[in-house]
Short mmCIF file of C-alpha atoms in Angstrom, two decimals:
data_model
loop_
_atom_site.label_atom_id
_atom_site.label_comp_id
_atom_site.label_asym_id
_atom_site.label_seq_id
_atom_site.Cartn_x
_atom_site.Cartn_y
_atom_site.Cartn_z
CA MET A 1 127.37 191.53 23.73
CA VAL A 2 127.99 192.40 27.35
CA LYS A 3 131.10 190.70 28.72
CA GLN A 4 130.34 188.70 31.86
CA ASN A 5 132.16 189.94 34.93
CA SER A 6 134.55 187.25 36.19
CA ASN A 7 133.80 188.50 39.69
CA ASP A 8 130.05 187.95 39.30
CA PRO A 9 128.93 186.89 42.86
CA ILE A 10 126.13 184.64 41.56
CA LYS A 11 128.53 182.74 39.31
CA LYS A 12 131.02 182.43 42.19
CA LEU A 13 128.33 180.91 44.44
CA LYS A 14 127.43 178.38 41.75
CA ASP A 15 131.09 177.48 41.27
CA ASP A 16 131.61 177.05 45.04
CA ALA A 17 128.51 174.87 45.35
CA SER A 18 129.68 172.73 42.43
CA LYS A 19 133.16 172.40 43.96
CA PHE A 20 131.82 171.03 47.26
CA PHE A 21 129.37 168.77 45.38
CA GLN A 22 132.18 167.23 43.28
CA LEU A 23 134.37 166.77 46.37
CA GLY A 24 131.40 165.04 48.05
CA ILE A 25 131.07 162.65 45.12
CA LYS A 26 134.77 161.71 45.44
CA GLU A 27 134.37 161.00 49.17
CA ASP A 28 131.16 159.07 48.47
CA GLU A 29 132.86 156.88 45.87
CA SER A 30 135.75 156.25 48.29
CA GLY A 31 133.35 155.00 50.96
CA HIS A 32 133.86 158.00 53.25
CA PHE A 33 130.15 158.60 53.66
CA LYS A 34 130.20 160.95 56.65
CA ASN A 35 132.67 163.21 54.86
CA ALA A 36 130.53 163.05 51.74
CA LEU A 37 127.46 164.11 53.70
CA LYS A 38 129.27 167.16 55.11
CA LEU A 39 130.38 168.24 51.63
CA TYR A 40 126.93 167.71 50.08
CA GLN A 41 125.37 169.71 52.93
CA LYS A 42 127.97 172.45 52.43
CA SER A 43 127.02 172.57 48.76
CA LEU A 44 123.34 172.91 49.71
CA SER A 45 124.11 175.69 52.18
CA ILE A 46 125.51 177.70 49.25
CA LYS A 47 122.93 176.76 46.64
CA LYS A 48 119.91 174.45 46.87
CA ASP A 49 119.90 171.92 44.04
CA PHE A 50 118.53 168.53 43.06
CA GLY A 51 121.81 166.53 42.97
CA PRO A 52 123.00 166.84 46.57
CA TYR A 53 119.57 165.94 47.96
CA VAL A 54 119.49 162.76 45.86
CA LEU A 55 122.96 161.63 46.92
CA ILE A 56 122.34 162.47 50.58
CA GLY A 57 119.11 160.45 50.45
CA ARG A 58 120.96 157.57 48.80
CA ILE A 59 123.56 157.49 51.60
CA TYR A 60 120.92 157.48 54.33
CA PHE A 61 119.10 154.62 52.56
CA TYR A 62 121.95 152.30 51.59
CA GLU A 63 124.66 153.07 54.13
CA PHE A 64 122.81 154.08 57.30
CA GLY A 65 119.47 152.31 56.83
CA ASP A 66 117.59 155.44 57.92
CA PHE A 67 114.64 155.06 55.57
CA LEU A 68 112.53 157.81 57.11
CA LYS A 69 115.27 160.42 56.79
CA ALA A 70 116.10 159.22 53.29
CA SER A 71 112.46 159.60 52.21
CA LYS A 72 112.21 163.14 53.59
CA ILE A 73 115.41 164.22 51.84
CA LEU A 74 114.45 162.62 48.52
CA GLU A 75 111.03 164.30 48.66
CA LYS A 76 112.87 167.65 48.76
CA ALA A 77 114.59 166.76 45.48
CA VAL A 78 111.22 166.46 43.73
CA ARG A 79 110.66 170.21 44.16
CA PHE A 80 113.36 171.11 41.63
CA LYS A 81 112.51 171.50 37.94
CA SER A 82 115.85 169.93 37.00
CA MET A 83 114.48 166.67 38.41
CA PHE A 84 112.11 166.42 35.45
CA THR A 85 114.82 166.92 32.82
CA LEU A 86 116.77 163.81 33.83
CA PRO A 87 117.34 160.98 31.33
CA LYS A 88 114.71 158.24 31.60
CA GLU A 89 117.08 155.74 33.20
CA LYS A 90 118.09 158.16 35.98
CA SER A 91 114.45 159.13 36.56
CA CYS A 92 113.58 155.45 36.94
CA THR A 93 116.43 154.99 39.44
CA PHE A 94 115.31 157.99 41.51
CA TRP A 95 111.64 156.95 41.75
CA THR A 96 112.66 153.35 42.49
CA LEU A 97 114.78 154.57 45.40
CA LEU A 98 111.97 156.73 46.77
CA GLY A 99 109.56 153.80 46.43
CA SER A 100 112.00 151.59 48.31
CA CYS A 101 112.11 154.07 51.21
CA TYR A 102 108.36 153.76 51.67
CA ARG A 103 108.44 149.97 51.16
CA GLU A 104 110.94 149.67 54.00
CA LEU A 105 108.74 151.95 56.12
CA GLY A 106 105.72 149.71 55.46
CA GLN A 107 103.87 152.47 53.58
CA TYR A 108 102.98 150.18 50.70
CA LYS A 109 100.46 152.41 48.91
CA LYS A 110 103.04 155.18 48.59
CA ALA A 111 105.68 152.66 47.54
CA GLU A 112 103.31 151.32 44.87
CA ARG A 113 102.76 154.81 43.47
CA PHE A 114 106.47 155.58 43.19
CA TYR A 115 107.42 152.21 41.69
CA LYS A 116 104.74 152.73 39.04
CA LYS A 117 106.22 156.18 38.40
CA ALA A 118 109.65 154.58 37.97
CA LEU A 119 108.26 152.03 35.52
CA SER A 120 106.62 154.80 33.48
CA TYR A 121 110.16 155.94 32.60
CA LYS A 122 111.75 152.54 32.09
CA LYS A 123 110.75 148.92 32.65
CA THR A 124 113.54 147.64 34.89
CA VAL A 125 113.75 144.27 36.59
CA GLU A 126 114.52 145.94 39.93
CA ALA A 127 111.42 148.15 39.91
CA LEU A 128 109.21 145.27 38.76
CA VAL A 129 110.46 142.96 41.52
CA PHE A 130 110.04 145.64 44.21
CA LEU A 131 106.54 146.44 42.97
CA GLY A 132 105.75 142.72 43.05
CA VAL A 133 106.92 142.55 46.67
CA VAL A 134 104.67 145.53 47.54
CA TYR A 135 101.67 143.86 45.88
CA ARG A 136 102.37 140.73 47.94
CA GLN A 137 102.30 142.80 51.13
CA LEU A 138 98.95 144.21 49.96
CA ARG A 139 97.73 140.63 49.30
CA LYS A 140 97.32 141.40 45.58
CA TYR A 141 98.82 138.14 44.40
CA ASP A 142 97.67 138.34 40.75
CA GLN A 143 99.35 141.72 40.27
CA SER A 144 102.39 140.53 42.22
CA ASN A 145 102.80 137.40 40.09
CA ALA A 146 102.41 139.49 36.93
CA CYS A 147 105.30 141.75 38.03
CA PHE A 148 107.63 138.82 38.71
CA LYS A 149 106.72 137.15 35.41
CA LYS A 150 107.43 140.38 33.49
CA ALA A 151 110.78 140.62 35.27
CA ILE A 152 111.61 137.02 34.28
CA LYS A 153 110.70 137.80 30.67
CA ILE A 154 113.09 140.77 30.66
CA GLU A 155 115.92 138.94 32.47
CA PRO A 156 115.35 135.16 32.77
CA LYS A 157 118.52 134.64 34.83
CA PHE A 158 117.72 137.14 37.59
CA SER A 159 117.34 134.87 40.64
CA GLU A 160 115.29 137.33 42.76
CA SER A 161 112.39 137.20 40.29
CA HIS A 162 112.14 133.41 40.50
CA LEU A 163 112.60 133.45 44.27
CA ASN A 164 109.79 135.94 44.85
CA LEU A 165 107.46 134.19 42.44
CA GLY A 166 108.17 130.96 44.34
CA ILE A 167 107.40 132.66 47.66
CA ASN A 168 104.06 133.80 46.26
CA TYR A 169 103.18 130.30 45.11
CA ALA A 170 104.11 128.89 48.53
CA GLN A 171 101.82 131.42 50.23
CA LEU A 172 99.07 130.41 47.80
CA GLU A 173 99.79 126.75 48.69
CA LYS A 174 100.80 125.93 45.11
CA PHE A 175 103.79 124.01 46.35
CA ASP A 176 104.89 122.36 43.09
CA LEU A 177 105.16 125.75 41.39
CA ALA A 178 106.79 127.21 44.49
CA LYS A 179 109.44 124.50 44.51
CA GLU A 180 110.06 124.92 40.76
CA HIS A 181 110.80 128.64 40.98
CA ILE A 182 112.69 128.61 44.29
CA GLU A 183 114.93 125.78 43.04
CA LYS A 184 115.46 127.80 39.84
CA SER A 185 116.59 130.78 41.93
CA ILE A 186 119.06 128.54 43.81
CA ARG A 187 120.48 127.18 40.55
CA LEU A 188 121.02 130.76 39.38
CA ASP A 189 122.58 131.83 42.69
CA LYS A 190 124.02 128.95 44.69
CA GLN A 191 124.92 131.33 47.54
CA CYS A 192 121.29 132.43 47.94
CA GLU A 193 120.63 131.42 51.55
CA ILE A 194 117.15 132.96 51.39
CA GLY A 195 116.29 130.55 48.57
CA TYR A 196 117.20 127.52 50.70
CA CYS A 197 115.30 129.02 53.62
CA GLU A 198 112.13 129.63 51.60
CA LEU A 199 112.38 126.15 50.09
CA ALA A 200 112.68 124.73 53.60
CA TYR A 201 109.55 126.56 54.75
CA ALA A 202 107.69 125.22 51.70
CA ASN A 203 108.90 121.72 52.69
CA LEU A 204 107.69 122.38 56.23
CA ASP A 205 104.25 123.44 55.00
CA GLN A 206 104.04 120.08 53.21
CA GLU A 207 105.23 118.30 56.39
CA ASN A 208 108.34 117.10 54.58
CA LEU A 209 110.53 117.39 57.65
CA ASN A 210 113.69 115.75 56.30
CA ASP A 211 113.92 118.03 53.25
CA ALA A 212 113.02 121.02 55.43
CA GLU A 213 115.82 120.18 57.86
CA ARG A 214 118.36 119.71 55.07
CA ASN A 215 117.48 123.04 53.42
CA PHE A 216 117.43 124.98 56.69
CA ARG A 217 120.87 123.61 57.52
CA LYS A 218 122.16 124.61 54.07
CA ALA A 219 120.77 128.15 54.56
CA ILE A 220 122.45 128.38 57.97
CA GLN A 221 125.72 127.10 56.54
CA LEU A 222 125.67 129.89 53.95
CA LYS A 223 124.50 132.64 56.32
CA PRO A 224 123.01 132.09 59.79
CA SER A 225 119.86 134.14 60.37
CA LEU A 226 116.99 134.35 62.81
CA TYR A 227 114.61 133.19 60.08
CA ALA A 228 116.59 130.04 59.22
CA LEU A 229 117.51 129.09 62.80
CA GLN A 230 113.93 129.55 63.94
CA GLY A 231 112.73 127.31 61.11
CA LEU A 232 115.24 124.61 61.97
CA GLY A 233 114.14 124.85 65.60
CA ILE A 234 110.51 124.24 64.56
CA VAL A 235 111.54 121.19 62.50
CA LEU A 236 113.54 119.73 65.39
CA ILE A 237 110.60 120.24 67.77
CA GLN A 238 108.33 118.38 65.37
CA LYS A 239 110.93 115.60 65.14
CA LYS A 240 111.02 115.57 68.98
CA GLN A 241 114.73 116.36 69.02
CA PHE A 242 114.26 118.78 71.91
CA PRO A 243 117.86 119.24 73.18
CA GLU A 244 119.10 120.34 69.73
CA ALA A 245 115.93 122.40 69.15
CA ILE A 246 116.66 124.29 72.38
CA GLN A 247 120.27 124.87 71.32
CA VAL A 248 119.26 126.13 67.86
CA LEU A 249 116.48 128.41 69.12
CA ARG A 250 118.75 129.90 71.77
CA ARG A 251 121.29 130.61 69.03
CA SER A 252 118.58 132.36 66.98
CA LEU A 253 118.22 134.95 69.75
CA LEU A 254 121.77 136.18 69.06
CA TYR A 255 120.57 137.80 65.85
CA VAL A 256 119.01 141.23 65.32
CA PRO A 257 115.79 141.42 67.37
CA ASP A 258 112.55 142.12 65.56
CA GLU A 259 108.95 141.01 65.83
CA GLU A 260 109.97 137.48 64.79
CA GLU A 261 112.23 137.16 67.85
CA MET A 262 109.07 136.76 69.93
CA PHE A 263 108.38 133.41 68.28
CA SER A 264 111.89 132.18 69.07
CA TYR A 265 111.12 132.68 72.77
CA LEU A 266 107.75 130.93 72.42
CA TYR A 267 109.20 127.99 70.47
CA LEU A 268 112.06 127.78 72.96
CA ALA A 269 109.61 127.71 75.88
CA TYR A 270 107.60 124.99 74.12
CA ALA A 271 110.75 122.93 73.47
CA TYR A 272 111.70 123.15 77.17
CA ASP A 273 108.14 122.15 78.11
CA GLN A 274 108.24 119.11 75.82
CA ALA A 275 111.65 118.20 77.24
CA ASN A 276 110.06 118.19 80.74
CA LYS A 277 111.96 121.31 81.81
CA ALA A 278 109.05 123.34 83.18
CA ALA A 279 111.15 125.89 85.08
CA GLN A 280 113.13 126.82 81.97
CA ALA A 281 109.92 126.95 79.91
CA LYS A 282 108.35 129.31 82.44
CA ARG A 283 111.42 131.54 82.30
CA GLU A 284 111.21 131.86 78.50
CA TYR A 285 107.47 132.60 78.53
CA LYS A 286 108.05 135.36 81.08
CA LYS A 287 110.90 136.76 78.98
CA ALA A 288 108.58 136.89 75.96
CA ILE A 289 105.96 138.77 78.03
CA GLU A 290 108.60 141.19 79.29
CA LEU A 291 109.85 141.97 75.77
CA PHE A 292 106.48 141.93 73.98
CA PRO A 293 103.91 143.14 76.53
CA LYS A 294 101.37 144.21 73.89
CA GLU A 295 101.21 140.88 72.02
CA ALA A 296 98.22 138.68 72.87
CA ILE A 297 99.93 135.49 71.75
CA VAL A 298 102.59 135.63 74.50
CA TYR A 299 99.93 135.83 77.24
CA ARG A 300 97.80 133.15 75.55
CA SER A 301 100.77 130.78 75.21
CA TYR A 302 101.79 131.24 78.83
CA GLY A 303 98.20 130.89 79.98
CA LYS A 304 97.85 127.57 78.17
CA PHE A 305 101.15 126.40 79.65
CA LEU A 306 99.92 127.23 83.18
CA SER A 307 96.49 125.73 82.48
CA SER A 308 98.07 122.40 81.53
CA ARG A 309 99.56 122.38 85.02
CA ASN A 310 96.32 123.44 86.74
CA ASN A 311 97.95 126.67 87.83
CA THR A 312 95.38 129.16 89.15
CA LYS A 313 97.20 132.07 87.44
CA ALA A 314 96.35 130.65 84.00
CA GLU A 315 92.98 132.45 83.89
CA TYR A 316 94.63 135.84 84.46
CA TYR A 317 96.93 135.45 81.44
CA LEU A 318 94.21 134.07 79.18
CA LYS A 319 91.91 137.00 80.07
CA LYS A 320 94.80 139.40 79.43
CA ALA A 321 95.29 137.88 75.96
CA ALA A 322 91.57 138.25 75.21
CA LYS A 323 91.69 141.97 75.99
CA LEU A 324 94.57 142.67 73.56
#
């Protein structure tokens, strides 16, 4: 037998790569994610391997919310043969994470494929729920419901499964079933503000304004969000409580802007209009147009507002909406 040279350069490179990788794991576990990234990248600069790519992708997904970068890095991990020798549970975790990157990016077909890959290794509640959410986005409610029901069978006390099944039933206008499962999710997790919020929207769909108001307020008490504040604003408009509606909708604009923020401006403008504050309503409609210039609904809403006042500019905005 030939004795291995302790100064073998290939072995030394492997040892150095492993050293930086292990140091990266320690920094990662301590919450020092930027340091961990530098060490993982140093490890990769010495020797390309599966592990550092996976952990770098994980950091970009969970800690930085950069789903596109996470997906690109995780795709690199798939190229290594060692990826396919992982235990089933770790393989399931990896494919679930990659599926979640594409779900967050709105690439639902890709997400579906990777969640199915994850489930081929192990049937986990997490992968089933995420796949169910993807099917909902694709309007495949039968498949979505089946995923949530399988998840409930595996772990009956996992609140997310009941919550998502309830959301599906609400969207299908099966409100009794929706209420049953959303209330179940709240019983399992009393701090689940999303559960109260979804229950409130189901109440709103049934024109049960008092229950909707109570549940929106409970959701806001647990964790204020654009979604909950906007819903409460809608309820207060319908109850003709315009001063409080204005206050609530203005508060909703303090939260992270997204496409839903547009509706806060439109509801706020409507509330001002109903409160006979035309100047403030006009200001909010114009703000919505400024922020969302490619959305037909903002021009249509403003056009209708102007039309109700016989303003000659109404036609311009209504034509603009029709072109979008």
